[in-house]
Coordinates of C-alpha atoms in Angstrom, one line a residue:
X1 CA 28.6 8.2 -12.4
X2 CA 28.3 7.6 -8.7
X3 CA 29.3 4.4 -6.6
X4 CA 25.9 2.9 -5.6
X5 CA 25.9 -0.8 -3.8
X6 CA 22.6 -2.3 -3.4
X7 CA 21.2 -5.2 -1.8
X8 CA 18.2 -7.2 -1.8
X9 CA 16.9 -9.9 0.8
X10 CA 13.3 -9.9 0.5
X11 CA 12.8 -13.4 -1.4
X12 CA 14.5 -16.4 -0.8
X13 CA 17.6 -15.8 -2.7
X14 CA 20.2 -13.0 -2.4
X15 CA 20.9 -9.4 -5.3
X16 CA 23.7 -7.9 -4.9
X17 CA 24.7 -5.0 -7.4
X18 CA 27.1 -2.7 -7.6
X19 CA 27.2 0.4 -10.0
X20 CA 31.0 1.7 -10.0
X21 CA 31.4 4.5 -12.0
X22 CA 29.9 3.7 -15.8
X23 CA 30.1 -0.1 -15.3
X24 CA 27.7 -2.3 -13.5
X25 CA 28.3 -5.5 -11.9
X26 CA 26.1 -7.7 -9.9
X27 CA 26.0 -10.8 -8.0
X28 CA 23.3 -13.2 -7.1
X29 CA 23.1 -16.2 -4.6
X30 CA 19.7 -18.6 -4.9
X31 CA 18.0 -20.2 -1.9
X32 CA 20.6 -18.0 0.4
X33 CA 20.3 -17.9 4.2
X34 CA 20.4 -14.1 4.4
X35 CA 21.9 -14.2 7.7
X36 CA 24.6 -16.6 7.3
X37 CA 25.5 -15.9 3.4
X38 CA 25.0 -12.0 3.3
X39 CA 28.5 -10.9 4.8
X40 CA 30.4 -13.4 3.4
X41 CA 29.4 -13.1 0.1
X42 CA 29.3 -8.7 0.1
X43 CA 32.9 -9.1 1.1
X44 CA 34.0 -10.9 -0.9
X45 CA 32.0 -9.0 -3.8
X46 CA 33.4 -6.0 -2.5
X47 CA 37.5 -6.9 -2.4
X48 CA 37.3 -8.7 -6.1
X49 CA 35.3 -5.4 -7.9
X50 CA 38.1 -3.4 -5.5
X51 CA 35.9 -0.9 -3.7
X52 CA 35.4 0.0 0.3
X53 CA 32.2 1.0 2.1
X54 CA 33.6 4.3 2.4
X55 CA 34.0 5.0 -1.6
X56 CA 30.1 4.5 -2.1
X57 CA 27.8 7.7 -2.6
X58 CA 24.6 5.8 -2.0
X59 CA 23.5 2.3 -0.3
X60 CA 20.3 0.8 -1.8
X61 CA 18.1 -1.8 -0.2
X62 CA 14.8 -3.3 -0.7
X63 CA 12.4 -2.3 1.9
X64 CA 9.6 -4.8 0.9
X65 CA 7.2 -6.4 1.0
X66 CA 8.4 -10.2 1.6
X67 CA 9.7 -12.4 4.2
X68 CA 9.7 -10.4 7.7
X69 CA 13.1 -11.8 8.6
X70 CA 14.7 -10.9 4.9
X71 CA 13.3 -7.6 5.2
X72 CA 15.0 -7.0 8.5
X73 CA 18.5 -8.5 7.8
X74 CA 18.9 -6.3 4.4
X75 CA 17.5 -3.2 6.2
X76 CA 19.5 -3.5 9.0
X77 CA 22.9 -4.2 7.2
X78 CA 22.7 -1.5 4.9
X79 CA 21.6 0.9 7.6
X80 CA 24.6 0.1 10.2
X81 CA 27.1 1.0 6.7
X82 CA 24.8 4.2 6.4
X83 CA 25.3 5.6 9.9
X84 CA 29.1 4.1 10.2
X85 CA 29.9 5.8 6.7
X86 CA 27.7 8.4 6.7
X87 CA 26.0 7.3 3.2
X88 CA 22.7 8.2 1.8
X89 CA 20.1 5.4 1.2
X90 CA 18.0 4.6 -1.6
X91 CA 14.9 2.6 -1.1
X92 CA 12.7 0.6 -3.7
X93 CA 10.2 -2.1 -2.9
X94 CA 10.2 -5.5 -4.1
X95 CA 7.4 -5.3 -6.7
X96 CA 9.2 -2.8 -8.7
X97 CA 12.5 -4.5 -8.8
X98 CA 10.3 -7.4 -10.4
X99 CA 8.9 -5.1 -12.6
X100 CA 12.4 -4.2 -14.1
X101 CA 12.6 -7.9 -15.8
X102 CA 9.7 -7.3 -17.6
X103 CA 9.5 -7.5 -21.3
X104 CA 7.4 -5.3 -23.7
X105 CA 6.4 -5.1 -27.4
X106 CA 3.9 -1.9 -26.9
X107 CA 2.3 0.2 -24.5
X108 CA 0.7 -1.8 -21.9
X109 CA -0.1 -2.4 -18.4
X110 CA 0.9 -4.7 -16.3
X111 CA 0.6 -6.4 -12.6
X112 CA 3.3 -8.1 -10.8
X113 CA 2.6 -10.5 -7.6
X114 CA 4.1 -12.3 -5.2
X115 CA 3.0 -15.0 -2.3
X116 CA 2.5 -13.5 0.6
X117 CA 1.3 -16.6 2.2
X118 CA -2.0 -16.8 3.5
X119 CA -4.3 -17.3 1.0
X120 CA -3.0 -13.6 0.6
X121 CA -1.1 -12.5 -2.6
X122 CA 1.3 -8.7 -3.1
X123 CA 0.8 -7.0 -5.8
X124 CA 1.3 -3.9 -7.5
X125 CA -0.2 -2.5 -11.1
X126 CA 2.4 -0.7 -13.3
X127 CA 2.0 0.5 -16.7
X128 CA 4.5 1.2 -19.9
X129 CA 4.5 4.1 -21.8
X130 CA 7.1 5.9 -23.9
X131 CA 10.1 3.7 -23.0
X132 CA 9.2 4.2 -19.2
X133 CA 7.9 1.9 -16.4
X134 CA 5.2 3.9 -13.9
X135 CA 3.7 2.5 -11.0
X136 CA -0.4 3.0 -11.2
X137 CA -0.8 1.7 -8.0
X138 CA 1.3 1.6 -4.4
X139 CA 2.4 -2.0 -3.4
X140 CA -0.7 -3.7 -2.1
X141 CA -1.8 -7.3 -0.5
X142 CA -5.2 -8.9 -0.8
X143 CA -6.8 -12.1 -0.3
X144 CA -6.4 -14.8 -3.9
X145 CA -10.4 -14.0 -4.0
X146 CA -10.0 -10.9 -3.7
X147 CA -7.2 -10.5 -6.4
X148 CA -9.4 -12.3 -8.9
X149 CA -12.0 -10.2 -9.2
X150 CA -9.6 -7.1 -9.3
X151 CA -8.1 -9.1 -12.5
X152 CA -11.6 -9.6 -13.5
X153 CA -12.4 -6.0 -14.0
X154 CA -8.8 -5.5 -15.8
X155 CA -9.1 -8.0 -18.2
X156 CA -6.2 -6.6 -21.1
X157 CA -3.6 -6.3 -17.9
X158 CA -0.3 -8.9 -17.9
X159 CA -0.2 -10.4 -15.0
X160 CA 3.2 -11.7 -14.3
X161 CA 4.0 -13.7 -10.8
X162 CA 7.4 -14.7 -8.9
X163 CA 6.4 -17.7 -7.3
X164 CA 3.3 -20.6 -8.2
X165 CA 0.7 -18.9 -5.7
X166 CA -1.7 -18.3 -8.8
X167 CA -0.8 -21.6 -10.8
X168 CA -4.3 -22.8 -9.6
X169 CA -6.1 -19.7 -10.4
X170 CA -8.2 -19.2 -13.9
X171 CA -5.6 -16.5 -14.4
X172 CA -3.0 -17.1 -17.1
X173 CA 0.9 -15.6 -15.6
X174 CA 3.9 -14.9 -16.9
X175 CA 7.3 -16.3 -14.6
X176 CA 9.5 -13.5 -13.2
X177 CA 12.3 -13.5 -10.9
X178 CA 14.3 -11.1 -9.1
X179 CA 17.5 -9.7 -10.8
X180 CA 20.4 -7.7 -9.4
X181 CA 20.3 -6.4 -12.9
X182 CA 16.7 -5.1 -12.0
X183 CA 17.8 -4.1 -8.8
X184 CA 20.4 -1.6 -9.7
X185 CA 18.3 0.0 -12.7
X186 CA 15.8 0.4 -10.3
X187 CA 17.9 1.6 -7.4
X188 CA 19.7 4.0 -9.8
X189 CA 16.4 5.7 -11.4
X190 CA 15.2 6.6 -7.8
X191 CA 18.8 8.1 -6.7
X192 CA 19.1 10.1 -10.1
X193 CA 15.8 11.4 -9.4
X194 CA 16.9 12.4 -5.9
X195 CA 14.9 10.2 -3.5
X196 CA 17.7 9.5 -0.8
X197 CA 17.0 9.0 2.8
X198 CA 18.9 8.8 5.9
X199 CA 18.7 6.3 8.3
X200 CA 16.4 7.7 10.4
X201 CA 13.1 8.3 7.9
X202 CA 14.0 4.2 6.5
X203 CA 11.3 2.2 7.2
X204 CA 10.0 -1.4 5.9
X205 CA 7.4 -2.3 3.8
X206 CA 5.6 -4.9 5.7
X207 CA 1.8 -4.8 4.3
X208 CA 0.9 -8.2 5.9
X209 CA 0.5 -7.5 9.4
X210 CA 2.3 -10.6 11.8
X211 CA -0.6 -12.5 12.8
X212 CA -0.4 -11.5 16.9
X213 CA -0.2 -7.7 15.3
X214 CA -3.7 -8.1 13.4
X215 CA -5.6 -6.9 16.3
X216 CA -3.5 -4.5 17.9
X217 CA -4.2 -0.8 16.2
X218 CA -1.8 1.8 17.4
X219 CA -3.5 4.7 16.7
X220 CA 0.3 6.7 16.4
X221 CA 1.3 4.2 13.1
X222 CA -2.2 4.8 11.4
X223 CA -2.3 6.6 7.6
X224 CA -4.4 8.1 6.1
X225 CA -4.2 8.4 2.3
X226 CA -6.6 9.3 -0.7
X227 CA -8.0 5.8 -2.2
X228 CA -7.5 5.4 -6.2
X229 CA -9.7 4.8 -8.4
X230 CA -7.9 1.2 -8.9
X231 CA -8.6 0.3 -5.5
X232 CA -12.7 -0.1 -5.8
X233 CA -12.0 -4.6 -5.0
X234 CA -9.9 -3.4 -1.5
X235 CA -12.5 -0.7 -0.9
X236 CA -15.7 -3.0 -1.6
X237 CA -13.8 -5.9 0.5
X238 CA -14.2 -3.8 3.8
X239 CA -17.6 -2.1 3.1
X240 CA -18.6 -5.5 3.0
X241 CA -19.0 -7.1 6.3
X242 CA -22.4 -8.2 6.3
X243 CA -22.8 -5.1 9.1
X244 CA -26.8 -5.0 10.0
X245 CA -26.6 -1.2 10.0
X246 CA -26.1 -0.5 6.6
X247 CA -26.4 -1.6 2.6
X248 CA -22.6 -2.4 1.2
X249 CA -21.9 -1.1 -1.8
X250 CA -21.2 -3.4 -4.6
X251 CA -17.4 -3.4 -6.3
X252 CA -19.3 -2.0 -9.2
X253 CA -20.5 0.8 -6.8
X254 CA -17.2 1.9 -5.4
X255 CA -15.8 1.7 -9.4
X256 CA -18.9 4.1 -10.6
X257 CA -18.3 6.6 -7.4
X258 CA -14.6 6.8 -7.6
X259 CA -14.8 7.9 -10.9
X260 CA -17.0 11.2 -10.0
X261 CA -15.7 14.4 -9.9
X262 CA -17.4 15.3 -6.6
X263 CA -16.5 11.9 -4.4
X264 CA -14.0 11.5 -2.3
X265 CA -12.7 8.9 -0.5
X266 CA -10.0 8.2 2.0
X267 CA -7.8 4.7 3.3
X268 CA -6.6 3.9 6.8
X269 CA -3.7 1.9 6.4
X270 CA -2.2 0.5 9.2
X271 CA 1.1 -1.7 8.5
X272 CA 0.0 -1.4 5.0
X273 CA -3.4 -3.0 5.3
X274 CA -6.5 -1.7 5.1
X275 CA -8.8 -1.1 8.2
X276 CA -11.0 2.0 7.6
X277 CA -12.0 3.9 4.5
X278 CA -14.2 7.6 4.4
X279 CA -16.1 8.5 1.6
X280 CA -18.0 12.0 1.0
X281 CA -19.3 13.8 -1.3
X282 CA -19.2 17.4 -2.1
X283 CA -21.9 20.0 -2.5
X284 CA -20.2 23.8 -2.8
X285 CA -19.3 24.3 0.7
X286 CA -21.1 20.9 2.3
X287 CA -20.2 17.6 2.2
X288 CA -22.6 14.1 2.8
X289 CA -20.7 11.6 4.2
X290 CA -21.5 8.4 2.0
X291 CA -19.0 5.8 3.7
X292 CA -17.2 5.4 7.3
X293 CA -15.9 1.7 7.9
X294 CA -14.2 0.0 10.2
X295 CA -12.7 -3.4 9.5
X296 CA -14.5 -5.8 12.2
X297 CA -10.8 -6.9 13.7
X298 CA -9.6 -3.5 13.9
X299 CA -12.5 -2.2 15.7
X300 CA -12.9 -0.1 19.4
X301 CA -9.3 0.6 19.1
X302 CA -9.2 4.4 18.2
X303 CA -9.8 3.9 14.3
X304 CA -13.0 5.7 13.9
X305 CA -12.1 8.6 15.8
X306 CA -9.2 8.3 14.3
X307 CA -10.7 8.9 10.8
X308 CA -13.1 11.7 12.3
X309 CA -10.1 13.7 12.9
X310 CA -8.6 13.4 9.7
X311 CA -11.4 14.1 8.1
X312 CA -13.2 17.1 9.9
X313 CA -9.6 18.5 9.5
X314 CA -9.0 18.1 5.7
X315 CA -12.7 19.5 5.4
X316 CA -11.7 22.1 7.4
X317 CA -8.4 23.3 5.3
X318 CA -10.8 23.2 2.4
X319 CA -13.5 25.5 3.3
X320 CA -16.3 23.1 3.7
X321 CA -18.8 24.4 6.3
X322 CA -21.4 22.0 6.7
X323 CA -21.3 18.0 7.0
X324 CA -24.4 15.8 7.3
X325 CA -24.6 12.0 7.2
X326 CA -27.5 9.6 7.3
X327 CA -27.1 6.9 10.3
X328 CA -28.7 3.8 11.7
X329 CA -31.1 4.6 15.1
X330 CA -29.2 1.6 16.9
X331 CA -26.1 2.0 16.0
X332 CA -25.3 3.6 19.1
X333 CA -21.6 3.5 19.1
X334 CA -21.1 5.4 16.2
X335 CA -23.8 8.0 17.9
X336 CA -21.5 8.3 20.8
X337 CA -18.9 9.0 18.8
X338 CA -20.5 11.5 16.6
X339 CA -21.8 13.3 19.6
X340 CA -19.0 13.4 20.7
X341 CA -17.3 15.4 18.1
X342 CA -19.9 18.3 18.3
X343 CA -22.6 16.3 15.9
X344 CA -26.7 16.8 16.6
X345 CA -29.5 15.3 15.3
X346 CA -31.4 17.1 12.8
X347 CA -34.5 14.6 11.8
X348 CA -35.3 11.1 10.7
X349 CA -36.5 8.8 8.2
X350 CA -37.4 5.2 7.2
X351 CA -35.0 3.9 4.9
X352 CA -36.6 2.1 2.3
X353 CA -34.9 -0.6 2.0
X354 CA -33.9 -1.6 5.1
X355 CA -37.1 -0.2 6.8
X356 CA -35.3 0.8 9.4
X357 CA -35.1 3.8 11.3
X358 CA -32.5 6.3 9.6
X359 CA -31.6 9.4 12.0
X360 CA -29.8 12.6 10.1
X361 CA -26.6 14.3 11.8
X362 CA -25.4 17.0 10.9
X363 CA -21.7 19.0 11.9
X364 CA -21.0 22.6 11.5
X365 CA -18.1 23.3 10.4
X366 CA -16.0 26.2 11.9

């Protein structure tokens, strides 16, 4: 068995585990402050279980989501020993070290959440099967609302929380803490499977933007991922913004669309939020796009074209050779920008519901 020392900073107490050979043995400090407690208390941990930084195989650490500052401190400790030493690094986020302390009597699936302060709550849906824990969905954040009515259409799912943020919710929550216990099991299932980094491909889990970074897209840190079909409450939460050049779809939309074969539909995460989504559907070799949002505060910042690119490129690598959309006459922005990427008008229409004027665009593909 390998020499694995992990660390977690995250919350606002300190994990520190060490697996040494067969034996495990961990150390935790509560209500630390990270940056004047962490050294002291690793060396010390280090000279009584008799081990140097240069006998480990592996350094874990706990990339986030949590406090900014705890984030930072762990990350940057254990990635000074990784490039002094040389030693691989193993990350995990937060939610799924809490998920380690939880209990089961059956099969079931479960959320776990943390304050992210806010009005905004972290969370991440996980479920048990055959003796094993598996995530269901990546680490997420969403307003308390918001959160609710994802809960709402889960109603059989545990939801277990690390702090009081949902004590005055209608929800009913199980306590949870962080354990270096957790930490290590966690930290030792991702090395054994062989996810190890280096210091260079490390990088935090923030989620919640830092409020001066909430406006400030940079186009170069944008990603773009395929939404799940868990995700119909985020999804719904940025279709919806009361645009005048469109219907929303309801949540109860998004969870009937994201459940056929033929839709697709993809996230723009930036910092782990969401500001854009696409959604198409598919037609042999030609695609309607349903859905293109932008989140009002990330807007005329590069997002749109942004998804545009990604998506006439993943069209592209799968043979599609036609796309067509249906689009609002005085939405002129989005015109431009269409136009702009080789789309023509093809006809128009009154929308029935709207009765307003709907022009058709369509894009060969090539």
């Amino acid at each position: 068995m390998s020499n694995i020392l992990s660390i977690n900073t995250v919350g606002s107490g300190t994990q520190i585990s060490l697996q040494k050979s067969n034996e495990v043995f961990c150390c935790s400090v509560p209500f630390a402050k990270h940056s004047e407690t962490l050294f002291p208390t690793l060396e010390k941990f280090l000279s009584e279980k008799n081990i140097q930084l240069k006998d480990l195989d592996a350094l874990g650490v706990v990339t986030g989501p949590g406090s900014f500052t705890g984030i930072r401190i762990g990350m940057s400790v254990v990635k000074a020993f990784s490039y002094v030493f040389d030693t691989p690094i193993v990350t995990v986020n937060s939610l799924e070290v809490l998920a380690q302390g939880v209990s089961f009597d059956k099969n079931t699936k479960f959320c776990v959440t943390m304050n992210a302060g806010a009005e905004q709550v972290y969370y991440q849906v996980f479920e048990y099967v055959d003796n094993k824990i598996n995530s269901i969905t990546p680490p997420r954040v969403s307003e308390i609302k918001h959160f609710l009515n994802f809960c709402d259409v889960s109603p059989n799912m545990q939801i277990f929380c690390v702090d009081a943020v949902l004590d005055n919710t209608k929800l009913n929550t199980n306590p949870i803490n962080f354990t270096p216990e957790g930490l290590n099991k966690i930290v030792l299932n991702h090395y054994m499977q062989g996810d190890i980094h280096t210091t260079n491909d490390v990088q935090p889990i923030y989620l919640r933007l830092a409020q001066g970074e909430v406006c400030h897209i940079v186009p170069e840190k944008l990603s773009f991922v395929r939404a799940m079909s868990t995700e119909a409450v985020a999804l719904a939460s940025v279709d919806n913004q009361d645009d005048e050049f469109y219907v929303h779809w309801t949540e109860t939309e998004w969870e009937n669309n994201l459940t056929d074969t033929d839709f697709e539909c993809f996230e723009v995460l930036f910092g782990g939020m969401l500001v854009g989504l696409v959604a198409f559907k598919t037609f042999g070799d030609s695609v309607t796009l349903e859905r293109l949002v932008v989140d009002k505060k990330a807007r005329n910042q590069g997002v749109a074209r942004y998804i545009l690119t990604q998506t006439l490129h993943n069209l592209e690598t799968n043979g599609i050779h036609n796309v067509k959309l249906s689009l609002d006459s005085q939405n002129i922005p989005m015109l431009n920008l269409l136009m702009q990427f080789g789309f023509v008008k093809c006809g128009e229409q009154i929308d029935d519901r709207t009765k307003r004027n709907i022009l058709l665009i369509k894009k060969d593909v090539i």
